[in-house]
Coordinates of N, CA and C in Angstrom, one line a residue:
M92 N -26.6 6.8 3.6 CA -25.7 7.9 3.2 C -26.5 9.1 2.9
S93 N -25.9 10.3 3.3 CA -26.7 11.5 3.1 C -26.6 11.9 1.6
C94 N -27.6 12.6 1.1 CA -27.7 13.0 -0.2 C -27.7 14.6 -0.3
R95 N -27.3 15.1 -1.4 CA -27.1 16.6 -1.5 C -28.1 17.2 -2.5
L96 N -28.8 18.2 -2.1 CA -29.7 18.9 -3.0 C -29.9 20.3 -2.4
L97 N -29.5 21.3 -3.1 CA -29.6 22.7 -2.7 C -30.9 23.3 -3.3
R98 N -31.7 23.8 -2.4 CA -33.0 24.4 -2.9 C -33.3 25.7 -2.1
R99 N -33.8 26.7 -2.7 CA -34.1 27.9 -2.0 C -35.6 27.9 -1.8
V100 N -36.0 28.1 -0.6 CA -37.5 28.1 -0.3 C -37.8 29.5 0.3
H101 N -38.8 30.0 -0.3 CA -39.3 31.4 0.2 C -40.6 31.3 0.8
S102 N -40.8 32.0 1.9 CA -42.2 32.1 2.5 C -42.4 33.5 2.9
A103 N -43.5 33.8 3.5 CA -43.8 35.1 3.9 C -42.9 35.5 5.1
H104 N -42.4 34.5 5.8 CA -41.6 34.8 7.0 C -40.1 34.4 7.0
S105 N -39.7 33.6 6.0 CA -38.3 33.1 6.1 C -37.8 32.7 4.7
S106 N -36.5 32.7 4.6 CA -35.9 32.2 3.4 C -34.7 31.4 3.8
F107 N -34.6 30.2 3.4 CA -33.5 29.3 3.9 C -33.1 28.3 2.9
S108 N -31.9 27.6 3.1 CA -31.4 26.6 2.2 C -31.6 25.2 2.9
I109 N -32.0 24.3 2.1 CA -32.1 22.9 2.5 C -31.0 22.1 1.8
E110 N -30.1 21.5 2.6 CA -29.0 20.8 2.0 C -29.0 19.3 2.3
S111 N -29.0 18.5 1.3 CA -28.8 17.0 1.4 C -27.8 16.6 0.4
R112 N -27.3 15.5 0.5 CA -26.2 15.0 -0.4 C -26.5 13.7 -1.1
R113 N -26.2 13.7 -2.5 CA -26.5 12.5 -3.3 C -25.1 12.0 -3.8
R114 N -24.8 10.8 -3.4 CA -23.5 10.2 -3.9 C -23.8 8.8 -4.3
H115 N -23.2 8.4 -5.4 CA -23.2 7.0 -5.9 C -24.7 6.5 -6.1
G116 N -25.6 7.5 -6.4 CA -26.9 7.1 -6.7 C -27.8 6.8 -5.5
A117 N -27.3 7.0 -4.3 CA -28.0 6.7 -3.1 C -29.2 7.6 -2.9
A118 N -30.3 7.1 -2.5 CA -31.5 8.0 -2.3 C -31.9 8.0 -0.8
P119 N -32.4 9.1 -0.3 CA -32.8 9.1 1.1 C -34.0 8.3 1.4
S120 N -34.1 7.8 2.6 CA -35.3 7.0 3.0 C -36.4 7.9 3.4
S121 N -36.0 9.0 4.0 CA -37.1 10.0 4.4 C -36.5 11.4 4.5
C122 N -37.3 12.4 4.4 CA -36.8 13.7 4.5 C -37.9 14.7 4.9
Q123 N -37.8 15.3 6.0 CA -38.8 16.2 6.5 C -38.2 17.7 6.4
I124 N -39.0 18.5 5.8 CA -38.6 19.9 5.5 C -39.5 20.9 6.3
S125 N -38.9 21.8 7.0 CA -39.6 22.8 7.7 C -39.0 24.1 7.4
A126 N -39.7 25.2 7.8 CA -39.2 26.6 7.4 C -38.0 27.0 8.3
R127 N -37.8 26.3 9.5 CA -36.7 26.7 10.4 C -35.6 25.6 10.6
Y128 N -35.8 24.5 10.0 CA -34.8 23.4 10.2 C -34.3 22.8 8.9
V129 N -33.1 22.3 8.9 CA -32.5 21.6 7.8 C -32.6 20.1 8.1
C130 N -33.2 19.3 7.3 CA -33.3 17.9 7.5 C -32.2 17.2 6.8
V131 N -31.5 16.3 7.6 CA -30.4 15.5 7.0 C -31.0 14.1 6.9
C132 N -30.9 13.6 5.6 CA -31.5 12.3 5.4 C -30.3 11.3 5.1
A133 N -30.5 10.1 5.5 CA -29.4 9.1 5.4 C -30.0 7.7 5.4
R134 N -29.2 6.8 4.9 CA -29.6 5.4 5.0 C -28.3 4.6 5.2
Q135 N -28.5 3.4 5.7 CA -27.3 2.6 6.1 C -26.8 1.9 4.8
V136 N -25.4 1.9 4.7 CA -24.8 1.3 3.6 C -23.7 0.3 4.1
R137 N -23.3 -0.6 3.2 CA -22.3 -1.6 3.6 C -21.0 -0.9 4.0
A138 N -20.4 -1.4 5.1 CA -19.2 -0.8 5.7 C -18.0 -1.0 4.7
R139 N -17.2 0.0 4.6 CA -16.1 0.0 3.7 C -14.8 0.3 4.5
P140 N -13.6 -0.2 4.0 CA -12.4 0.1 4.7 C -12.0 1.6 4.6
V141 N -11.4 2.1 5.7 CA -11.0 3.5 5.7 C -9.8 3.6 4.7
P142 N -9.9 4.5 3.7 CA -8.9 4.7 2.7 C -7.6 5.2 3.3
F143 N -6.5 4.9 2.7 CA -5.1 5.3 3.1 C -4.7 6.5 2.3
Y144 N -4.6 7.7 3.0 CA -4.2 8.9 2.3 C -2.8 9.3 2.9
P145 N -1.7 8.9 2.2 CA -0.4 9.2 2.7 C -0.1 10.7 2.7
L146 N 0.6 11.2 3.7 CA 1.1 12.5 3.8 C 2.6 12.5 3.5
V147 N 2.9 12.9 2.4 CA 4.3 12.8 2.0 C 5.1 14.0 2.5
A148 N 6.2 13.7 3.2 CA 7.1 14.8 3.8 C 8.5 14.4 3.6
K149 N 9.4 15.3 3.4 CA 10.8 15.1 3.1 C 11.5 14.6 4.4
M150 N 12.2 13.5 4.3 CA 13.0 12.9 5.4 C 14.4 12.6 5.0
T151 N 15.3 12.6 5.9 CA 16.7 12.3 5.6 C 16.9 10.8 5.8
V152 N 17.5 10.1 4.8 CA 17.8 8.7 4.9 C 19.1 8.4 5.6
P153 N 19.1 7.6 6.7 CA 20.3 7.3 7.3 C 21.2 6.5 6.4
D154 N 22.5 6.6 6.5 CA 23.4 6.0 5.6 C 23.3 4.5 5.5
D155 N 23.1 3.8 6.6 CA 23.0 2.4 6.6 C 21.7 2.0 5.9
E156 N 20.6 2.7 6.1 CA 19.3 2.3 5.5 C 19.4 2.7 4.0
K157 N 20.0 3.8 3.6 CA 20.1 4.2 2.2 C 20.9 3.1 1.4
E158 N 21.9 2.6 2.0 CA 22.7 1.5 1.4 C 21.8 0.3 1.2
F159 N 21.0 -0.1 2.2 CA 20.1 -1.2 2.1 C 19.1 -1.0 1.0
I160 N 18.5 0.2 1.0 CA 17.4 0.5 0.0 C 18.0 0.5 -1.4
D161 N 19.2 1.1 -1.6 CA 19.9 1.1 -2.9 C 20.1 -0.3 -3.4
Q162 N 20.5 -1.2 -2.5 CA 20.8 -2.5 -2.9 C 19.5 -3.3 -3.2
I163 N 18.4 -3.0 -2.6 CA 17.1 -3.6 -3.0 C 16.8 -3.2 -4.4
L164 N 17.0 -2.0 -4.8 CA 16.8 -1.5 -6.2 C 17.7 -2.3 -7.1
V165 N 19.0 -2.5 -6.8 CA 19.9 -3.2 -7.6 C 19.5 -4.7 -7.8
E166 N 19.0 -5.3 -6.7 CA 18.6 -6.7 -6.8 C 17.3 -6.8 -7.6
H167 N 16.4 -5.9 -7.5 CA 15.3 -5.9 -8.4 C 15.7 -5.9 -9.9
N168 N 16.6 -4.9 -10.2 CA 16.9 -4.7 -11.6 C 17.8 -5.9 -12.1
T169 N 18.6 -6.5 -11.3 CA 19.3 -7.7 -11.7 C 18.3 -8.8 -12.2
R170 N 17.3 -9.0 -11.4 CA 16.3 -10.0 -11.8 C 15.4 -9.6 -12.9
R171 N 15.1 -8.3 -13.0 CA 14.3 -7.9 -14.1 C 15.0 -8.0 -15.4
Q172 N 16.3 -7.8 -15.4 CA 17.1 -8.0 -16.6 C 17.0 -9.4 -17.2
R173 N 16.9 -10.4 -16.3 CA 16.8 -11.8 -16.7 C 15.5 -12.0 -17.5
H174 N 14.5 -11.1 -17.3 CA 13.2 -11.3 -17.9 C 12.9 -10.2 -18.9
S175 N 13.9 -9.6 -19.4 CA 13.8 -8.6 -20.5 C 12.9 -7.4 -20.0
A176 N 12.9 -7.1 -18.7 CA 12.2 -5.9 -18.2 C 13.1 -4.8 -17.9
P177 N 12.7 -3.5 -18.3 CA 13.6 -2.4 -18.0 C 13.8 -2.1 -16.6
S178 N 14.9 -1.5 -16.2 CA 15.2 -1.2 -14.8 C 14.2 -0.3 -14.2
L179 N 14.0 -0.5 -12.9 CA 13.2 0.4 -12.1 C 14.0 1.6 -11.6
E180 N 13.3 2.7 -11.4 CA 14.0 3.9 -10.8 C 13.4 4.1 -9.4
Y181 N 14.3 4.5 -8.5 CA 13.9 4.8 -7.1 C 13.1 6.1 -7.0
N182 N 11.9 6.1 -6.3 CA 11.0 7.3 -6.3 C 10.9 7.7 -4.8
D183 N 11.3 8.9 -4.5 CA 11.2 9.4 -3.1 C 9.8 9.4 -2.6
E184 N 8.8 9.9 -3.4 CA 7.4 9.9 -2.9 C 6.9 8.5 -2.6
L185 N 7.1 7.6 -3.5 CA 6.7 6.2 -3.2 C 7.4 5.7 -1.9
S186 N 8.6 6.0 -1.7 CA 9.3 5.5 -0.5 C 8.7 6.1 0.8
E187 N 8.4 7.4 0.7 CA 7.7 8.0 1.9 C 6.4 7.3 2.2
M188 N 5.6 7.0 1.1 CA 4.4 6.3 1.3 C 4.6 4.9 1.9
A189 N 5.6 4.2 1.4 CA 5.9 2.9 1.9 C 6.2 2.9 3.3
Q190 N 7.0 3.9 3.7 CA 7.4 4.0 5.1 C 6.2 4.3 6.0
Q191 N 5.3 5.2 5.6 CA 4.1 5.5 6.3 C 3.2 4.2 6.5
W192 N 3.2 3.4 5.4 CA 2.4 2.2 5.5 C 3.1 1.2 6.5
A193 N 4.4 1.1 6.5 CA 5.1 0.3 7.5 C 4.8 0.7 8.9
D194 N 4.7 2.0 9.1 CA 4.4 2.6 10.4 C 3.0 2.2 10.8
K195 N 2.1 2.3 9.9 CA 0.7 1.9 10.1 C 0.5 0.5 10.5
L196 N 1.3 -0.4 9.8 CA 1.3 -1.8 10.2 C 1.7 -2.0 11.6
A197 N 2.7 -1.2 12.1 CA 3.1 -1.3 13.4 C 2.0 -1.0 14.4
K198 N 1.2 -0.1 14.1 CA 0.1 0.3 15.0 C -1.0 -0.7 15.0
Q199 N -1.4 -1.2 13.8 CA -2.5 -2.2 13.7 C -2.1 -3.6 14.0
A200 N -0.8 -3.9 14.1 CA -0.2 -5.1 14.5 C -0.6 -6.3 13.6
H201 N -0.8 -6.1 12.3 CA -0.9 -7.2 11.4 C -0.6 -6.7 10.0
I202 N -0.2 -7.6 9.1 CA 0.0 -7.3 7.7 C -1.3 -7.1 7.0
S203 N -1.3 -6.0 6.2 CA -2.4 -5.7 5.3 C -1.9 -4.9 4.2
F204 N -2.7 -4.7 3.1 CA -2.3 -3.9 1.9 C -3.0 -2.6 1.9
S205 N -2.3 -1.6 1.4 CA -2.8 -0.2 1.4 C -3.9 0.0 0.4
E206 N -3.8 -0.8 -0.7 CA -4.7 -0.7 -1.9 C -4.7 0.7 -2.5
L207 N -3.6 1.4 -2.4 CA -3.5 2.7 -3.1 C -3.7 2.5 -4.6
S208 N -4.4 3.5 -5.2 CA -4.7 3.4 -6.6 C -3.5 3.4 -7.4
G209 N -3.3 2.5 -8.3 CA -2.2 2.5 -9.2 C -0.8 2.0 -8.6
V210 N -0.9 1.6 -7.4 CA 0.4 1.2 -6.7 C 0.4 -0.3 -6.4
G211 N 1.4 -1.0 -6.8 CA 1.6 -2.4 -6.4 C 2.4 -2.5 -5.1
E212 N 2.2 -3.7 -4.5 CA 2.8 -3.8 -3.1 C 3.4 -5.2 -2.9
N213 N 4.6 -5.3 -2.3 CA 5.2 -6.5 -1.8 C 5.5 -6.2 -0.3
I214 N 4.9 -6.9 0.6 CA 5.1 -6.7 2.0 C 5.3 -8.0 2.8
T215 N 6.5 -8.0 3.5 CA 6.8 -9.2 4.2 C 7.7 -8.8 5.4
F216 N 7.7 -9.7 6.5 CA 8.6 -9.4 7.6 C 9.7 -10.5 7.6
F217 N 10.9 -10.1 8.0 CA 12.1 -10.9 7.9 C 12.9 -10.8 9.2
P218 N 13.9 -11.7 9.4 CA 14.8 -11.5 10.6 C 15.5 -10.2 10.5
P219 N 15.9 -9.6 11.6 CA 16.4 -8.2 11.6 C 17.7 -8.0 10.8
D220 N 18.5 -9.1 10.7 CA 19.8 -9.0 10.0 C 19.7 -9.4 8.5
I221 N 18.4 -9.4 8.0 CA 18.3 -9.7 6.6 C 19.0 -8.8 5.7
D222 N 19.6 -9.3 4.6 CA 20.2 -8.4 3.6 C 19.3 -8.2 2.4
A223 N 19.6 -7.2 1.6 CA 18.7 -6.8 0.5 C 18.6 -7.9 -0.5
E224 N 19.7 -8.6 -0.8 CA 19.6 -9.7 -1.8 C 18.6 -10.8 -1.3
S225 N 18.6 -11.1 -0.1 CA 17.7 -12.2 0.5 C 16.3 -11.7 0.4
V226 N 16.0 -10.4 0.7 CA 14.7 -9.9 0.6 C 14.1 -10.1 -0.8
V227 N 14.8 -9.6 -1.8 CA 14.3 -9.7 -3.1 C 14.2 -11.1 -3.6
E228 N 15.2 -11.9 -3.3 CA 15.2 -13.3 -3.7 C 14.1 -14.1 -3.1
H229 N 13.7 -13.7 -1.9 CA 12.5 -14.4 -1.2 C 11.2 -14.1 -2.1
W230 N 11.1 -12.9 -2.6 CA 9.9 -12.6 -3.5 C 10.1 -13.3 -4.8
Y231 N 11.3 -13.2 -5.3 CA 11.6 -13.7 -6.7 C 11.5 -15.2 -6.8
Q232 N 11.8 -15.9 -5.8 CA 11.8 -17.4 -5.9 C 10.5 -18.0 -6.2
E233 N 9.4 -17.2 -6.1 CA 8.1 -17.8 -6.6 C 8.1 -18.1 -8.1
H234 N 9.1 -17.6 -8.8 CA 9.2 -17.9 -10.2 C 9.2 -19.4 -10.5
E235 N 9.6 -20.2 -9.6 CA 9.6 -21.6 -9.7 C 8.2 -22.2 -9.9
K236 N 7.2 -21.5 -9.4 CA 5.8 -22.0 -9.5 C 5.1 -21.4 -10.7
Y237 N 5.6 -20.4 -11.4 CA 4.9 -19.7 -12.4 C 4.9 -20.5 -13.7
E238 N 3.7 -20.7 -14.3 CA 3.6 -21.4 -15.6 C 3.5 -20.4 -16.7
Y239 N 4.5 -20.2 -17.5 CA 4.6 -19.2 -18.6 C 3.7 -19.6 -19.7
E240 N 3.4 -20.9 -19.9 CA 2.5 -21.4 -21.0 C 1.1 -21.0 -20.8
T241 N 0.7 -20.7 -19.5 CA -0.7 -20.3 -19.2 C -0.6 -18.9 -18.4
P242 N -0.2 -17.9 -19.1 CA 0.0 -16.6 -18.4 C -1.3 -16.1 -17.7
G243 N -1.1 -15.5 -16.6 CA -2.3 -15.0 -15.8 C -2.0 -15.0 -14.3
W244 N -3.0 -14.6 -13.6 CA -2.8 -14.6 -12.1 C -2.8 -16.1 -11.6
Q245 N -1.7 -16.4 -10.9 CA -1.5 -17.8 -10.5 C -1.2 -17.8 -9.0
T246 N -1.8 -18.6 -8.2 CA -1.6 -18.7 -6.8 C -0.2 -18.8 -6.4
G247 N 0.3 -18.0 -5.4 CA 1.6 -18.1 -4.9 C 2.7 -17.6 -5.8
T248 N 2.4 -16.7 -6.7 CA 3.4 -16.1 -7.6 C 3.3 -14.6 -7.7
N249 N 2.4 -14.0 -7.0 CA 2.2 -12.5 -7.2 C 3.3 -11.6 -6.7
Y250 N 4.1 -12.1 -5.8 CA 5.3 -11.3 -5.4 C 6.3 -11.3 -6.5
F251 N 6.6 -12.5 -7.1 CA 7.5 -12.6 -8.2 C 7.1 -11.8 -9.4
T252 N 5.8 -11.9 -9.8 CA 5.4 -11.2 -11.0 C 5.4 -9.7 -10.8
Q253 N 5.2 -9.2 -9.6 CA 5.3 -7.8 -9.4 C 6.8 -7.3 -9.5
V254 N 7.7 -8.1 -9.0 CA 9.1 -7.8 -9.1 C 9.6 -7.6 -10.5
I255 N 9.1 -8.5 -11.4 CA 9.6 -8.4 -12.8 C 8.6 -7.8 -13.8
W256 N 7.5 -7.3 -13.3 CA 6.4 -6.8 -14.2 C 7.0 -5.7 -15.1
R257 N 6.9 -6.0 -16.4 CA 7.7 -5.2 -17.4 C 7.3 -3.7 -17.4
S258 N 6.0 -3.4 -17.3 CA 5.6 -2.0 -17.4 C 5.7 -1.2 -16.1
T259 N 6.1 -1.8 -15.0 CA 6.4 -1.1 -13.8 C 7.7 -0.3 -13.9
K260 N 7.7 1.0 -13.5 CA 8.8 1.9 -13.7 C 9.5 2.4 -12.5
E261 N 8.7 2.4 -11.3 CA 9.3 3.0 -10.1 C 9.1 2.2 -8.9
I262 N 9.9 2.3 -7.9 CA 9.8 1.6 -6.6 C 10.1 2.5 -5.5
G263 N 9.5 2.3 -4.3 CA 9.8 3.0 -3.1 C 9.8 1.9 -2.0
V264 N 10.6 2.1 -1.0 CA 10.8 1.1 0.1 C 10.7 1.7 1.5
G265 N 10.0 1.1 2.4 CA 10.0 1.5 3.8 C 10.2 0.2 4.7
C266 N 10.5 0.4 6.0 CA 10.6 -0.7 6.9 C 10.3 -0.3 8.3
A267 N 10.1 -1.3 9.1 CA 9.8 -1.0 10.6 C 10.3 -2.3 11.3
Y268 N 10.5 -2.1 12.6 CA 11.0 -3.3 13.4 C 10.0 -3.6 14.5
V269 N 9.8 -4.9 14.8 CA 9.0 -5.4 15.9 C 9.7 -5.0 17.2
R270 N 9.0 -4.4 18.1 CA 9.6 -4.0 19.4 C 8.8 -4.6 20.6
K271 N 9.4 -4.4 21.7 CA 8.7 -4.8 23.0 C 7.5 -3.9 23.2
T272 N 6.5 -4.4 23.9 CA 5.3 -3.6 24.2 C 5.7 -2.5 25.2
H273 N 5.0 -1.4 25.0 CA 5.2 -0.2 25.9 C 6.5 0.5 25.8
E274 N 7.2 0.2 24.7 CA 8.5 0.9 24.5 C 8.2 2.3 24.0
S275 N 9.0 3.3 24.5 CA 8.7 4.7 24.2 C 9.2 4.9 22.8
D276 N 8.6 6.0 22.2 CA 8.9 6.3 20.8 C 10.4 6.8 20.8
E277 N 10.9 7.4 21.9 CA 12.2 7.9 21.9 C 13.3 6.8 21.7
D278 N 12.9 5.5 22.1 CA 13.8 4.4 22.0 C 13.7 3.7 20.7
N279 N 12.7 4.1 19.8 CA 12.6 3.4 18.5 C 13.8 3.8 17.6
T280 N 14.1 2.8 16.7 CA 15.2 3.0 15.8 C 14.8 3.7 14.5
S281 N 15.6 4.6 14.0 CA 15.4 5.2 12.7 C 15.3 4.1 11.7
C282 N 14.4 4.3 10.7 CA 14.3 3.3 9.6 C 14.4 4.0 8.3
S283 N 13.9 3.3 7.2 CA 14.0 3.9 5.9 C 13.6 5.3 5.8
N284 N 14.3 6.1 5.1 CA 14.0 7.5 4.8 C 14.0 8.4 6.1
G285 N 14.7 7.9 7.2 CA 14.9 8.7 8.3 C 13.7 8.7 9.3
S286 N 12.6 8.0 9.0 CA 11.4 8.1 9.8 C 11.6 7.1 11.0
V287 N 10.8 7.2 12.0 CA 10.9 6.4 13.2 C 10.2 5.1 12.9
C288 N 10.9 3.9 13.2 CA 10.3 2.6 13.1 C 9.4 2.4 14.3
K289 N 8.1 2.4 14.1 CA 7.2 2.4 15.2 C 7.2 1.0 15.9
S290 N 6.7 1.0 17.2 CA 6.6 -0.2 18.0 C 5.6 -1.1 17.4
M291 N 5.9 -2.4 17.3 CA 4.9 -3.4 16.9 C 4.9 -4.5 17.9
T292 N 3.7 -4.9 18.4 CA 3.6 -5.8 19.5 C 3.2 -7.2 19.0
S293 N 2.5 -7.3 17.9 CA 2.0 -8.7 17.5 C 1.8 -8.7 16.0
L294 N 2.8 -8.4 15.3 CA 2.7 -8.4 13.8 C 2.4 -9.8 13.3
I295 N 1.4 -9.9 12.4 CA 1.1 -11.2 11.9 C 1.2 -11.2 10.4
S296 N 1.9 -12.1 9.8 CA 1.9 -12.2 8.3 C 1.9 -13.7 7.9
N297 N 1.1 -14.0 6.9 CA 1.1 -15.4 6.5 C 0.7 -16.4 7.6
G298 N -0.1 -15.9 8.6 CA -0.5 -16.8 9.7 C 0.5 -17.0 10.8
K299 N 1.6 -16.3 10.7 CA 2.7 -16.4 11.7 C 2.9 -15.2 12.5
L300 N 3.3 -15.4 13.8 CA 3.5 -14.3 14.7 C 5.0 -13.8 14.6
A301 N 5.2 -12.6 14.4 CA 6.6 -12.1 14.2 C 7.3 -12.0 15.6
S302 N 8.6 -12.2 15.6 CA 9.3 -12.1 16.8 C 9.9 -10.7 17.1
E303 N 10.2 -10.4 18.3 CA 10.7 -9.1 18.6 C 12.0 -8.9 17.8
G304 N 12.1 -7.7 17.2 CA 13.2 -7.3 16.4 C 13.1 -7.6 14.9
D305 N 12.1 -8.4 14.5 CA 11.9 -8.7 13.1 C 11.7 -7.4 12.3
K306 N 12.2 -7.5 11.0 CA 12.2 -6.3 10.2 C 11.1 -6.4 9.1
V307 N 10.2 -5.5 9.0 CA 9.1 -5.5 8.1 C 9.5 -4.6 6.9
I308 N 9.5 -5.2 5.7 CA 9.8 -4.5 4.5 C 8.6 -4.3 3.6
V309 N 8.4 -3.0 3.3 CA 7.2 -2.6 2.4 C 7.8 -2.1 1.1
A310 N 7.5 -2.7 0.0 CA 7.9 -2.1 -1.3 C 6.7 -1.7 -2.1
F311 N 6.6 -0.5 -2.5 CA 5.5 0.0 -3.4 C 6.1 0.2 -4.8
Y312 N 5.2 -0.1 -5.8 CA 5.6 -0.1 -7.2 C 4.6 0.7 -8.0
R313 N 5.1 1.4 -9.0 CA 4.2 2.2 -9.9 C 4.7 2.2 -11.3
P314 N 3.9 2.0 -12.3 CA 2.5 1.5 -12.2 C 2.4 0.1 -11.6
A315 N 1.3 -0.2 -11.0 CA 1.2 -1.5 -10.3 C 1.2 -2.6 -11.4
G316 N 1.8 -3.7 -10.9 CA 1.8 -4.9 -11.8 C 0.6 -5.8 -11.4
N317 N 0.6 -7.1 -11.9 CA -0.4 -8.1 -11.6 C -1.8 -7.6 -12.1
N318 N -1.8 -7.0 -13.3 CA -3.1 -6.6 -13.9 C -3.6 -7.8 -14.7
N319 N -4.8 -8.3 -14.3 CA -5.3 -9.5 -14.8 C -6.1 -9.3 -16.1
R320 N -6.1 -8.2 -16.7 CA -6.8 -8.0 -17.9 C -6.2 -8.8 -19.0
S321 N -7.0 -9.1 -20.0 CA -6.5 -10.0 -21.1 C -5.2 -9.5 -21.7
G322 N -4.3 -10.4 -21.8 CA -3.0 -10.2 -22.4 C -1.9 -9.5 -21.6
Q323 N -2.3 -9.0 -20.4 CA -1.3 -8.3 -19.5 C -0.2 -9.1 -19.0
F324 N -0.5 -10.3 -18.5 CA 0.5 -11.2 -17.9 C 1.4 -11.6 -19.1
A325 N 0.9 -12.0 -20.2 CA 1.7 -12.4 -21.3 C 2.7 -11.3 -21.8
A326 N 2.2 -10.1 -21.7 CA 3.1 -9.0 -22.1 C 4.1 -8.5 -21.1
N327 N 3.8 -8.8 -19.8 CA 4.6 -8.2 -18.7 C 5.4 -9.2 -17.9
V328 N 5.1 -10.5 -18.0 CA 5.9 -11.6 -17.3 C 6.5 -12.5 -18.4
L329 N 7.7 -12.2 -18.7 CA 8.4 -12.9 -19.8 C 9.3 -14.0 -19.3
K330 N 9.6 -15.0 -20.0 CA 10.5 -16.1 -19.6 C 11.9 -15.5 -19.5
P331 N 12.7 -16.1 -18.5 CA 14.0 -15.7 -18.4 C 14.9 -16.0 -19.6
I332 N 15.8 -15.1 -19.9 CA 16.7 -15.3 -21.1 C 18.0 -16.0 -20.7
H333 N 18.3 -16.1 -19.4 CA 19.4 -16.9 -19.0 C 19.3 -17.3 -17.5

């Protein structure tokens, strides 16, 4: 990794700047300085995933998708009420980000998580005719495996705990559809927030290959749930009251 150091060097014949970059404490392995050239020093570091920087833009939500998204919010809040959690509010910015991530999944052809700072994520693909209640219930049904007597991160329950996480306040939703290969963008169907549902050729989730036409749902939450610091699960995942 290159390091940064600005220094002014004067000689009888020249005056120049030498620039290198220091980040995260990394030190150069070698650096040669001459009066006419700037030396760039670097060393090899462990590869890291490329970060996701969403570009938020205003888009119009088609009526049918708006109804679907509105109902997803209703279904979340119905279940949150059972666990003494306050209602979520729909956030346009989060929804734009969720749609962009759904589009990205279409291009890379498999499920992954954006790991946006401070944002929780529920991502799954479903049959194309899935309704909002079934989407949220699919995530919520993990409650059957959650042990309230030993609060904390538990295998196979993280979708449920994010749905009802008490301190989460906002939600945004995006979707995309699995399409035939080589289908033109003009033939793609509009999706959540009016963006185009990109073509997906081999979407993989939970070890399964998606079928043509399957609907991918991306839900982003803020603040993120599933914080495994001491006491967080006990405070945010409460037993149902009915």
